[in-house]
N, CA and C atoms as an extended XYZ file, in Angstrom:
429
Properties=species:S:1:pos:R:3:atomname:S:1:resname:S:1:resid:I:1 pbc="F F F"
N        -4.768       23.156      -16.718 N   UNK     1
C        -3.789       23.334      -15.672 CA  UNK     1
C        -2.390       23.123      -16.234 C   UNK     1
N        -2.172       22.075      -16.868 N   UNK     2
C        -1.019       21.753      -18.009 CA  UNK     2
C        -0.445       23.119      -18.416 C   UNK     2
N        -1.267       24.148      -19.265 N   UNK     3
C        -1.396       24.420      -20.308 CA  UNK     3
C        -0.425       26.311      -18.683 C   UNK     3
N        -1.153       26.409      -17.835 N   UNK     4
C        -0.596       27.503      -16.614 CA  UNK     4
C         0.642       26.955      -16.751 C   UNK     4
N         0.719       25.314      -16.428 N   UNK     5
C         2.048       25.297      -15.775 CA  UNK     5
C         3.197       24.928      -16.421 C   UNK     5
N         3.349       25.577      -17.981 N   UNK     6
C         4.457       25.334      -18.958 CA  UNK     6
C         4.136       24.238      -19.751 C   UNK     6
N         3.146       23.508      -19.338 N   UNK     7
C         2.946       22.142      -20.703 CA  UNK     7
C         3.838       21.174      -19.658 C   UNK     7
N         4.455       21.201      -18.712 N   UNK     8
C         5.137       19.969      -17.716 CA  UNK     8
C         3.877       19.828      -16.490 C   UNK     8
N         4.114       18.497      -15.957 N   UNK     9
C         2.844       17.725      -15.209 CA  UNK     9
C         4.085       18.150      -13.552 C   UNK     9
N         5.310       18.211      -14.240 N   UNK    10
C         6.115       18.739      -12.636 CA  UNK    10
C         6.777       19.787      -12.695 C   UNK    10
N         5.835       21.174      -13.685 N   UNK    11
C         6.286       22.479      -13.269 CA  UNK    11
C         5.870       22.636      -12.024 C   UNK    11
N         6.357       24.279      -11.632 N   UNK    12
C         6.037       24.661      -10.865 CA  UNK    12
C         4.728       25.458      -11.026 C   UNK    12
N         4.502       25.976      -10.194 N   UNK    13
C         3.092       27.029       -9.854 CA  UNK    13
C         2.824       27.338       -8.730 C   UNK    13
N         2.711       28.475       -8.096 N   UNK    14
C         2.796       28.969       -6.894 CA  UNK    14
C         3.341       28.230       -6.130 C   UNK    14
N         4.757       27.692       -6.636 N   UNK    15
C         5.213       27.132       -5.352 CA  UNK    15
C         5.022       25.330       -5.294 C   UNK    15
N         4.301       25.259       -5.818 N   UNK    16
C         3.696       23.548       -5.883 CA  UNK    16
C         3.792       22.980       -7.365 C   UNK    16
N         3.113       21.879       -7.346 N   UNK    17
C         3.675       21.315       -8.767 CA  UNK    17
C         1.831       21.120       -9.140 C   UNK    17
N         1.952       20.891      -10.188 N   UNK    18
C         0.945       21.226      -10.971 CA  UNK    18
C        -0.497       19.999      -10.328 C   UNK    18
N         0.236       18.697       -9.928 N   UNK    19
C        -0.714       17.498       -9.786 CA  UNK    19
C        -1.518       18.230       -8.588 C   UNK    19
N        -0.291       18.936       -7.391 N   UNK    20
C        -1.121       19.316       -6.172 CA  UNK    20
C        -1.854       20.852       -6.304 C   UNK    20
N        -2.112       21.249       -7.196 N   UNK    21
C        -2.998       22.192       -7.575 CA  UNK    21
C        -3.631       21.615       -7.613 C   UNK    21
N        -3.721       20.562       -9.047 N   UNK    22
C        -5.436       19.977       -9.061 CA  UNK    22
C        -5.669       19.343       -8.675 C   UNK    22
N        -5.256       18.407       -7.555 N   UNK    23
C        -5.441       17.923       -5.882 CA  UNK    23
C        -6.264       19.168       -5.431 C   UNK    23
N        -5.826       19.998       -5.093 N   UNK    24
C        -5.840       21.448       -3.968 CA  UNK    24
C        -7.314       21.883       -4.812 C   UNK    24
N        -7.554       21.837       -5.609 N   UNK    25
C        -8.844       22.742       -6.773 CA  UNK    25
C       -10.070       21.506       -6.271 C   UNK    25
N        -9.778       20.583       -5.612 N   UNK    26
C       -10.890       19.405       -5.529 CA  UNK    26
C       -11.435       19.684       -3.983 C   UNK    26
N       -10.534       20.414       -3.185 N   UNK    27
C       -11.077       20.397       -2.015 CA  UNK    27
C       -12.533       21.728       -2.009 C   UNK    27
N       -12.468       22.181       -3.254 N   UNK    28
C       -13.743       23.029       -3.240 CA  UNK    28
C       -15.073       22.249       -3.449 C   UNK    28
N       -15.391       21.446       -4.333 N   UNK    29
C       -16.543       20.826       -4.378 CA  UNK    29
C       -16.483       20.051       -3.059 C   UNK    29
N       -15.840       19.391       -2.471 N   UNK    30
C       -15.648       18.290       -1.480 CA  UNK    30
C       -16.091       19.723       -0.284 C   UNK    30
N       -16.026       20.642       -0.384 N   UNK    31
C       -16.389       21.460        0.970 CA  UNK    31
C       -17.582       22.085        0.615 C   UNK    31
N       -18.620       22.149       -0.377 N   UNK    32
C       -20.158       22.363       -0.549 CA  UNK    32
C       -20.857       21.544       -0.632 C   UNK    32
N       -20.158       19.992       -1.019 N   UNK    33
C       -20.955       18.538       -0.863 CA  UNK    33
C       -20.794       18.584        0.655 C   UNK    33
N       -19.889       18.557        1.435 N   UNK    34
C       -19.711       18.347        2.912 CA  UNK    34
C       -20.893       19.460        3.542 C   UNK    34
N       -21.059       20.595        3.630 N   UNK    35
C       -21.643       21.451        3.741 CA  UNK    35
C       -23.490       21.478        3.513 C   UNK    35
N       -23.304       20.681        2.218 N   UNK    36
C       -25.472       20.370        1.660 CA  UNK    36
C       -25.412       19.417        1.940 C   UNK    36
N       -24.370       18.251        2.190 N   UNK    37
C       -24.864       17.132        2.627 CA  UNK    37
C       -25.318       17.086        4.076 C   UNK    37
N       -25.089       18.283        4.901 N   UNK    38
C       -25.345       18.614        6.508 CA  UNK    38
C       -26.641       18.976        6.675 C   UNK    38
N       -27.106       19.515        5.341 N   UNK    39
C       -28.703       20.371        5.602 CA  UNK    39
C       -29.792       18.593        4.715 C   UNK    39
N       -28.868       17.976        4.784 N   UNK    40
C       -30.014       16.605        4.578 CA  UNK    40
C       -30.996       16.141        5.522 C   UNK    40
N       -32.429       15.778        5.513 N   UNK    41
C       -32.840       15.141        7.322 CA  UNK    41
C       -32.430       13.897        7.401 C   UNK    41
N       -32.695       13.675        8.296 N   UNK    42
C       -32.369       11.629        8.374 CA  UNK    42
C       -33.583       11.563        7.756 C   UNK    42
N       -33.489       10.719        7.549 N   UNK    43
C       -35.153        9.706        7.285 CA  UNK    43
C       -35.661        9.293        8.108 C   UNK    43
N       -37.093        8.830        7.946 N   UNK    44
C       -38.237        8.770        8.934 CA  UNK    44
C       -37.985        7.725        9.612 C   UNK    44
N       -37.508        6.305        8.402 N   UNK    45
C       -36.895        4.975        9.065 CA  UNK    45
C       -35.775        5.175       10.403 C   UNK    45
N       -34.540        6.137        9.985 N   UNK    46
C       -33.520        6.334       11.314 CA  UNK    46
C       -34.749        7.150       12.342 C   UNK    46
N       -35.183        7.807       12.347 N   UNK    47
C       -36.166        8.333       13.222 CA  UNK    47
C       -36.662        7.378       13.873 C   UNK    47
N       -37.648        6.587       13.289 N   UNK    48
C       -38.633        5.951       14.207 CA  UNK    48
C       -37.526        4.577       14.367 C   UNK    48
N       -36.700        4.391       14.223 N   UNK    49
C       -35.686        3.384       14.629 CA  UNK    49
C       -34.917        3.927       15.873 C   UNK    49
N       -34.638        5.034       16.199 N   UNK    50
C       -34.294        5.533       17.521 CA  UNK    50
C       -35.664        6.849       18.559 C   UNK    50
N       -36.016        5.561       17.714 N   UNK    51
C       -37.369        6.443       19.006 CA  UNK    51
C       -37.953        7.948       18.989 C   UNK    51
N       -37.641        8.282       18.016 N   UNK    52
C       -38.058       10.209       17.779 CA  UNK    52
C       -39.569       10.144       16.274 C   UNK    52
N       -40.458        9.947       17.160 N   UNK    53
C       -41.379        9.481       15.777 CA  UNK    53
C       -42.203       11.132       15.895 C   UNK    53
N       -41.962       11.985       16.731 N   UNK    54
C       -42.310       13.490       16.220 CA  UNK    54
C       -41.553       14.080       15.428 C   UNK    54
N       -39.893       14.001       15.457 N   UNK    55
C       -39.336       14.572       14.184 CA  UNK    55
C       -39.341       13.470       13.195 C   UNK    55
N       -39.427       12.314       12.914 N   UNK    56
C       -40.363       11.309       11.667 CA  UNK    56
C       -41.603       12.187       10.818 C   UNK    56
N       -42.263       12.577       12.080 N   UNK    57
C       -43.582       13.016       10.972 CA  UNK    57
C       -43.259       14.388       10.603 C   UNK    57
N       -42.063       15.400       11.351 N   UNK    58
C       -41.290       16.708       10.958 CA  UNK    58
C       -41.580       16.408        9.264 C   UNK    58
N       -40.378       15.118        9.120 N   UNK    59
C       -39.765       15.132        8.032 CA  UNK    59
C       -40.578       14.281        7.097 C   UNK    59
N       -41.914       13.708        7.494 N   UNK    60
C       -42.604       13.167        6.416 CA  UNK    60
C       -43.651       13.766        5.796 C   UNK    60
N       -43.656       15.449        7.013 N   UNK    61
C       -44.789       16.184        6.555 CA  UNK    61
C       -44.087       16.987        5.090 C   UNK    61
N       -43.154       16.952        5.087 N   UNK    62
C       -42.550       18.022        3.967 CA  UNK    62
C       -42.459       17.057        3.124 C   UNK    62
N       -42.141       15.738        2.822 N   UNK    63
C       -42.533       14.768        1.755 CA  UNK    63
C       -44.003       14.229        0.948 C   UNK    63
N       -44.627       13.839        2.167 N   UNK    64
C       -45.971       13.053        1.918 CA  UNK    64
C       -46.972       14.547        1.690 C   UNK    64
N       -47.819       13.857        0.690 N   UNK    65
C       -49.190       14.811        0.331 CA  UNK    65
C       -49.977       15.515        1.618 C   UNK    65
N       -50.405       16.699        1.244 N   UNK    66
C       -51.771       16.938        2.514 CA  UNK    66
C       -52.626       16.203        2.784 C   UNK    66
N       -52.832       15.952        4.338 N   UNK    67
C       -53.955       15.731        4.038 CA  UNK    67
C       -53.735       13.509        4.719 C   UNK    67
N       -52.011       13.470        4.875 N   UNK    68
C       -51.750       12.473        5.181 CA  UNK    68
C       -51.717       11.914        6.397 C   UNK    68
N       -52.208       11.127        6.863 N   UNK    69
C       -52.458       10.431        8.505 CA  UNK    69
C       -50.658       10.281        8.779 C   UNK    69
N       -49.826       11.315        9.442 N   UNK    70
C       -48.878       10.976        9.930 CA  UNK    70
C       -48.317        9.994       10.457 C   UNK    70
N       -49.369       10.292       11.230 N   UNK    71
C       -49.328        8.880       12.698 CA  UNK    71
C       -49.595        7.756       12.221 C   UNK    71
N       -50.333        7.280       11.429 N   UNK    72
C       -50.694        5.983       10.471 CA  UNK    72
C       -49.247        5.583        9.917 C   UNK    72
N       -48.623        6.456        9.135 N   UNK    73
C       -47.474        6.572        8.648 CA  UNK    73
C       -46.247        5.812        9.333 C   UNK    73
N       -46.046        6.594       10.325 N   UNK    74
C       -45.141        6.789       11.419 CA  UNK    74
C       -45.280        4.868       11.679 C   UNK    74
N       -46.396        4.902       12.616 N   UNK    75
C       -46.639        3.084       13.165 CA  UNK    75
C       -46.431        2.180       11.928 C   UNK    75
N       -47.054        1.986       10.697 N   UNK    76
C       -46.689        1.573        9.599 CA  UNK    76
C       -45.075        1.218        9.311 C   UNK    76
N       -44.397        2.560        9.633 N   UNK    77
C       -42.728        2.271        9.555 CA  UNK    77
C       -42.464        1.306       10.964 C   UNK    77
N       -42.902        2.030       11.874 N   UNK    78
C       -42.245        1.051       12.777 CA  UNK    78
C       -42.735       -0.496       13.010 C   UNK    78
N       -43.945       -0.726       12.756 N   UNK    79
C       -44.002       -2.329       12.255 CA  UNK    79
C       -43.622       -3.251       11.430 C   UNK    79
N       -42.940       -2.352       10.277 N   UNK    80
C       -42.282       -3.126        9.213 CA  UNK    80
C       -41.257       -3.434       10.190 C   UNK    80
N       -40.308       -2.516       10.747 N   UNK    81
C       -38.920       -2.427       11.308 CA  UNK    81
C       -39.230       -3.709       12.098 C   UNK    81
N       -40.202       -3.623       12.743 N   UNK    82
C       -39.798       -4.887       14.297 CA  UNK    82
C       -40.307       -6.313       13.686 C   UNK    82
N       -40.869       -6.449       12.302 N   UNK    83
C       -40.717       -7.666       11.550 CA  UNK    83
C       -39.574       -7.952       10.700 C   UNK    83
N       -38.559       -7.043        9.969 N   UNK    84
C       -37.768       -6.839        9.591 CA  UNK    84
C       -36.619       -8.504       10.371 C   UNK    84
N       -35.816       -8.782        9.578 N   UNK    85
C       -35.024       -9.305       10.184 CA  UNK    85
C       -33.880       -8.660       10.335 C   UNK    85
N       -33.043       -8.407       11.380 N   UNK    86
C       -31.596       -7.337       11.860 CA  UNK    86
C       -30.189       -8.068       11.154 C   UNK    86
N       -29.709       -7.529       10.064 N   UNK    87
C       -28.655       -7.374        9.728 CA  UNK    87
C       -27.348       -8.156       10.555 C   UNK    87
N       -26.617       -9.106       10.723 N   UNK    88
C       -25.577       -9.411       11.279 CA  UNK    88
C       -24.209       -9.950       10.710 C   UNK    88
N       -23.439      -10.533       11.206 N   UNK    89
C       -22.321      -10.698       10.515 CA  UNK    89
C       -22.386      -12.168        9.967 C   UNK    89
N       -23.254      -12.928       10.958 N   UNK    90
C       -23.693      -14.042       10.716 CA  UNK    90
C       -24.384      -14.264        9.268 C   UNK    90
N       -24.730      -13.184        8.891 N   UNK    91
C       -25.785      -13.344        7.463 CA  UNK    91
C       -24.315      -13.574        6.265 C   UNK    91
N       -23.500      -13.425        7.048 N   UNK    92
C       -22.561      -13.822        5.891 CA  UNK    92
C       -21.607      -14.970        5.533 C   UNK    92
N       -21.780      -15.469        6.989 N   UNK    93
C       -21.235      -16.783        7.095 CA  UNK    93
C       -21.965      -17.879        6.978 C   UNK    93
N       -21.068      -18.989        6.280 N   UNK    94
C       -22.176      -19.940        5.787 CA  UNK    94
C       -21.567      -21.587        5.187 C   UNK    94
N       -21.838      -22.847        5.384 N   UNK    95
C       -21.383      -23.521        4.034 CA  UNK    95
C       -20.095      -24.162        4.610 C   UNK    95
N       -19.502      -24.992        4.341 N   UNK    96
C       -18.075      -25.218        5.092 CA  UNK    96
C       -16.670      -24.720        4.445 C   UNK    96
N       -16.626      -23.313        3.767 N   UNK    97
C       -16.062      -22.739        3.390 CA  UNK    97
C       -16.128      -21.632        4.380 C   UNK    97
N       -16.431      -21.266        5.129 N   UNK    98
C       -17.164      -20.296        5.882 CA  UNK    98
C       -17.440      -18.867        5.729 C   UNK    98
N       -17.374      -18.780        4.484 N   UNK    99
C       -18.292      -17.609        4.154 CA  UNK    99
C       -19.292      -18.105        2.795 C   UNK    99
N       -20.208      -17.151        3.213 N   UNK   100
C       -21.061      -17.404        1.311 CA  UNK   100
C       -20.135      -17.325        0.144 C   UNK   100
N       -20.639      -18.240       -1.009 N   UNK   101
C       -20.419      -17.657       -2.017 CA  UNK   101
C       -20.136      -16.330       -2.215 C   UNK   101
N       -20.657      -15.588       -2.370 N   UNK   102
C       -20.503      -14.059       -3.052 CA  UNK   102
C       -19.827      -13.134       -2.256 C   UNK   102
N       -19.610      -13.253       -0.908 N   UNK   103
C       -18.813      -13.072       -0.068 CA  UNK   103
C       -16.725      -13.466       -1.193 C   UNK   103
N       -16.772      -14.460       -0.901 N   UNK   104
C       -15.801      -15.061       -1.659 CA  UNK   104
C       -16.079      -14.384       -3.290 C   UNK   104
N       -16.336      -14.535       -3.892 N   UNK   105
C       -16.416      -13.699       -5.266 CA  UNK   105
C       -15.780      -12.427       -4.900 C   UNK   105
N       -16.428      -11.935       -3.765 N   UNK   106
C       -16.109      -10.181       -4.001 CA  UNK   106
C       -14.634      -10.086       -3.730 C   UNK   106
N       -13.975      -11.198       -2.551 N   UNK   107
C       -12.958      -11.420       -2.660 CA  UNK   107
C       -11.646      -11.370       -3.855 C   UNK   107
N       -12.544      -12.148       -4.299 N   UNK   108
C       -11.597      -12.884       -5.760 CA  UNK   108
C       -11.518      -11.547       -6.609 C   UNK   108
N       -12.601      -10.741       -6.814 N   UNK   109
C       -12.438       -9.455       -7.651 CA  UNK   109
C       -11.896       -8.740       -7.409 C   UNK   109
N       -11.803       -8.502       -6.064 N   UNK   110
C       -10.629       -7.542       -5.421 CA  UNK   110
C        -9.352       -7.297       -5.350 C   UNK   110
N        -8.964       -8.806       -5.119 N   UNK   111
C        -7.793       -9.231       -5.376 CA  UNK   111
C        -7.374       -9.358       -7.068 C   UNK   111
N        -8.252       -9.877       -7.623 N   UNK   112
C        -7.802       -9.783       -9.107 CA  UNK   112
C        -7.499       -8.927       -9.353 C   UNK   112
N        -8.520       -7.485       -9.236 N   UNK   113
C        -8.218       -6.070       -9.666 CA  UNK   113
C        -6.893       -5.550       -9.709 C   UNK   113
N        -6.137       -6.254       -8.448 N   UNK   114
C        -4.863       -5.795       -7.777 CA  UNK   114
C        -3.850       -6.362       -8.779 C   UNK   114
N        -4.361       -7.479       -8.719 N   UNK   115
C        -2.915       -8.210       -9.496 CA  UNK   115
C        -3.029       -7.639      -10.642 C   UNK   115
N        -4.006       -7.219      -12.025 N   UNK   116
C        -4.133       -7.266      -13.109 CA  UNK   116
C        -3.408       -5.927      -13.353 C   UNK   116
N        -3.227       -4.681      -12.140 N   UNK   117
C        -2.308       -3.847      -12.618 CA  UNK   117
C        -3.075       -2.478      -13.172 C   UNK   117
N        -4.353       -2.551      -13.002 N   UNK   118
C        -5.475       -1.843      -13.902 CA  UNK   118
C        -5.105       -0.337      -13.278 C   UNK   118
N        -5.190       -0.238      -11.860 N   UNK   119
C        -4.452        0.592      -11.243 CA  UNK   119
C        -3.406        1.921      -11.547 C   UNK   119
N        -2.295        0.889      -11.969 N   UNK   120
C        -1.123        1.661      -12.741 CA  UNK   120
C        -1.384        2.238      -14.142 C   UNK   120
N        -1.673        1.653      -14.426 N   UNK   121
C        -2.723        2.356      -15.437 CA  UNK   121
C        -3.427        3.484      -16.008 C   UNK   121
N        -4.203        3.508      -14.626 N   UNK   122
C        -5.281        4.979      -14.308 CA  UNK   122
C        -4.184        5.686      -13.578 C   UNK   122
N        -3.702        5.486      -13.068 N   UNK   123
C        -2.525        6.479      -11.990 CA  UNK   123
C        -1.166        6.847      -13.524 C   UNK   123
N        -1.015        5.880      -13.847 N   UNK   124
C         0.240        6.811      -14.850 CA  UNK   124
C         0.381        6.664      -16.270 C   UNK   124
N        -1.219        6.372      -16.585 N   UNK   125
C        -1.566        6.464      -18.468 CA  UNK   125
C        -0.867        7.968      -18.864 C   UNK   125
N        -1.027        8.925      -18.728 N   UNK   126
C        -0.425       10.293      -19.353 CA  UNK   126
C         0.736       10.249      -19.047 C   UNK   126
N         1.559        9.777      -17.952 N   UNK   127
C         3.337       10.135      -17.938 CA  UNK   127
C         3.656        9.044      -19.410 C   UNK   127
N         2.862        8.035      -18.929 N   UNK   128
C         2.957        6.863      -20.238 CA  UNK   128
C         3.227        7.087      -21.784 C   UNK   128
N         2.659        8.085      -21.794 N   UNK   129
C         1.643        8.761      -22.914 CA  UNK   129
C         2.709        9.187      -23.590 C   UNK   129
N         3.065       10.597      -22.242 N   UNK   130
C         4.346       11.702      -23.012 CA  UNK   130
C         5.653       10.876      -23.067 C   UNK   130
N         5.653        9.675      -22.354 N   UNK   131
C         6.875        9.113      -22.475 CA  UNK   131
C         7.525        8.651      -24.110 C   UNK   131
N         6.320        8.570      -24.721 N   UNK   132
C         6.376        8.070      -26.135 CA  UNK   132
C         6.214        9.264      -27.169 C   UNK   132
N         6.106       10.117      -26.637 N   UNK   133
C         5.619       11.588      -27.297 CA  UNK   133
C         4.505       12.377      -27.253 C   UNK   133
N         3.638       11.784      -26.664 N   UNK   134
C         2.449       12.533      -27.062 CA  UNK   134
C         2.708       13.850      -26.385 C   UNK   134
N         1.743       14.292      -26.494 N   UNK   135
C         1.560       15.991      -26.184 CA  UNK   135
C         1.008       16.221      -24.839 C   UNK   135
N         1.553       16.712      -23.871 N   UNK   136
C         1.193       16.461      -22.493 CA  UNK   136
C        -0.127       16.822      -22.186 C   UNK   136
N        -0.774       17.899      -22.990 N   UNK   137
C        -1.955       18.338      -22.992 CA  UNK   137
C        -3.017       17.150      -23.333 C   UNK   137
N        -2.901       16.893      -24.143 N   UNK   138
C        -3.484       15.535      -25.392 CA  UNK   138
C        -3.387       14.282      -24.207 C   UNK   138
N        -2.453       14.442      -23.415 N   UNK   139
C        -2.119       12.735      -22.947 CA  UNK   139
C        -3.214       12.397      -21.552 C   UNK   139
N        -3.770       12.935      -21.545 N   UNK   140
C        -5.241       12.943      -20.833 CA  UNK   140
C        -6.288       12.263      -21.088 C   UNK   140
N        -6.425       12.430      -22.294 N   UNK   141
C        -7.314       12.298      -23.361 CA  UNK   141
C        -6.925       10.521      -23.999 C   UNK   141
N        -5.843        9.950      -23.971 N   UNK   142
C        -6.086        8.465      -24.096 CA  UNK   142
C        -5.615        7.842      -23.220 C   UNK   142
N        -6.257        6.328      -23.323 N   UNK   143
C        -6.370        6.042      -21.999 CA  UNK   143
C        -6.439        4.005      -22.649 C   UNK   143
């Protein structure tokens, strides 16, 4: 893309600058993932978790071997589910810190990430790059 738009990262090109081309060139995969990700089924678990255990066995007949007791299947899922323990917010609070451990960790990484700058980095290693000379083409390429 460099290489269309004069070897500068803020030529022009139809009008736009080169970054929002290859911005603009990303909304194609992002609209055939959006698109096959629509022809996915739910799974049998969201199925028999809202009560539809005929389209469950729809979608477990095209998975599971011939020849498979659906319905065996089907009840099987939904007895795990109603022993299952349900997910809450409570599962995360804990301790007189009041959250878990690792709760707090993920914290701390997050925030570290921020401060350490790693960021700026990935966002402006190549202006970085050519700032010192490299070759705008090339300045992609270290990092």
């Amino acid at each position: 893309m460099l290489n269309i738009a004069g070897g500068n990262q803020r030529g022009g090109l139809l009008g736009l600058e080169a970054w929002q081309i290859m911005l603009g060139i990303e909304v194609v995969p992002a609209l055939v993932y959006g698109i096959l990700a629509l022809r996915i089924p739910e799974s049998p678990r969201y199925l028999v978790a809202r009560g539809r255990f005929e389209d469950a066995k729809v979608v477990l007949a095209d998975v599971e071997a011939v020849g498979t007791d659906l319905d065996a299947r089907v009840r099987h899922i939904d007895e795990r589910m109603r022993r299952e323990h349900k997910p809450s917010w409570r599962d995360l609070t804990g301790g007189r810190t009041g959250l878990l451990p690792i709760v707090w960790i993920s914290i701390g990484l997050s925030v570290f990430q921020q401060l350490v700058g790693i960021n700026v980095i990935f966002y402006y290693s190549s202006l970085l790059w050519q700032s010192v000379g490299i070759d705008p083409e090339s300045s992609f390429f270290y990092l």
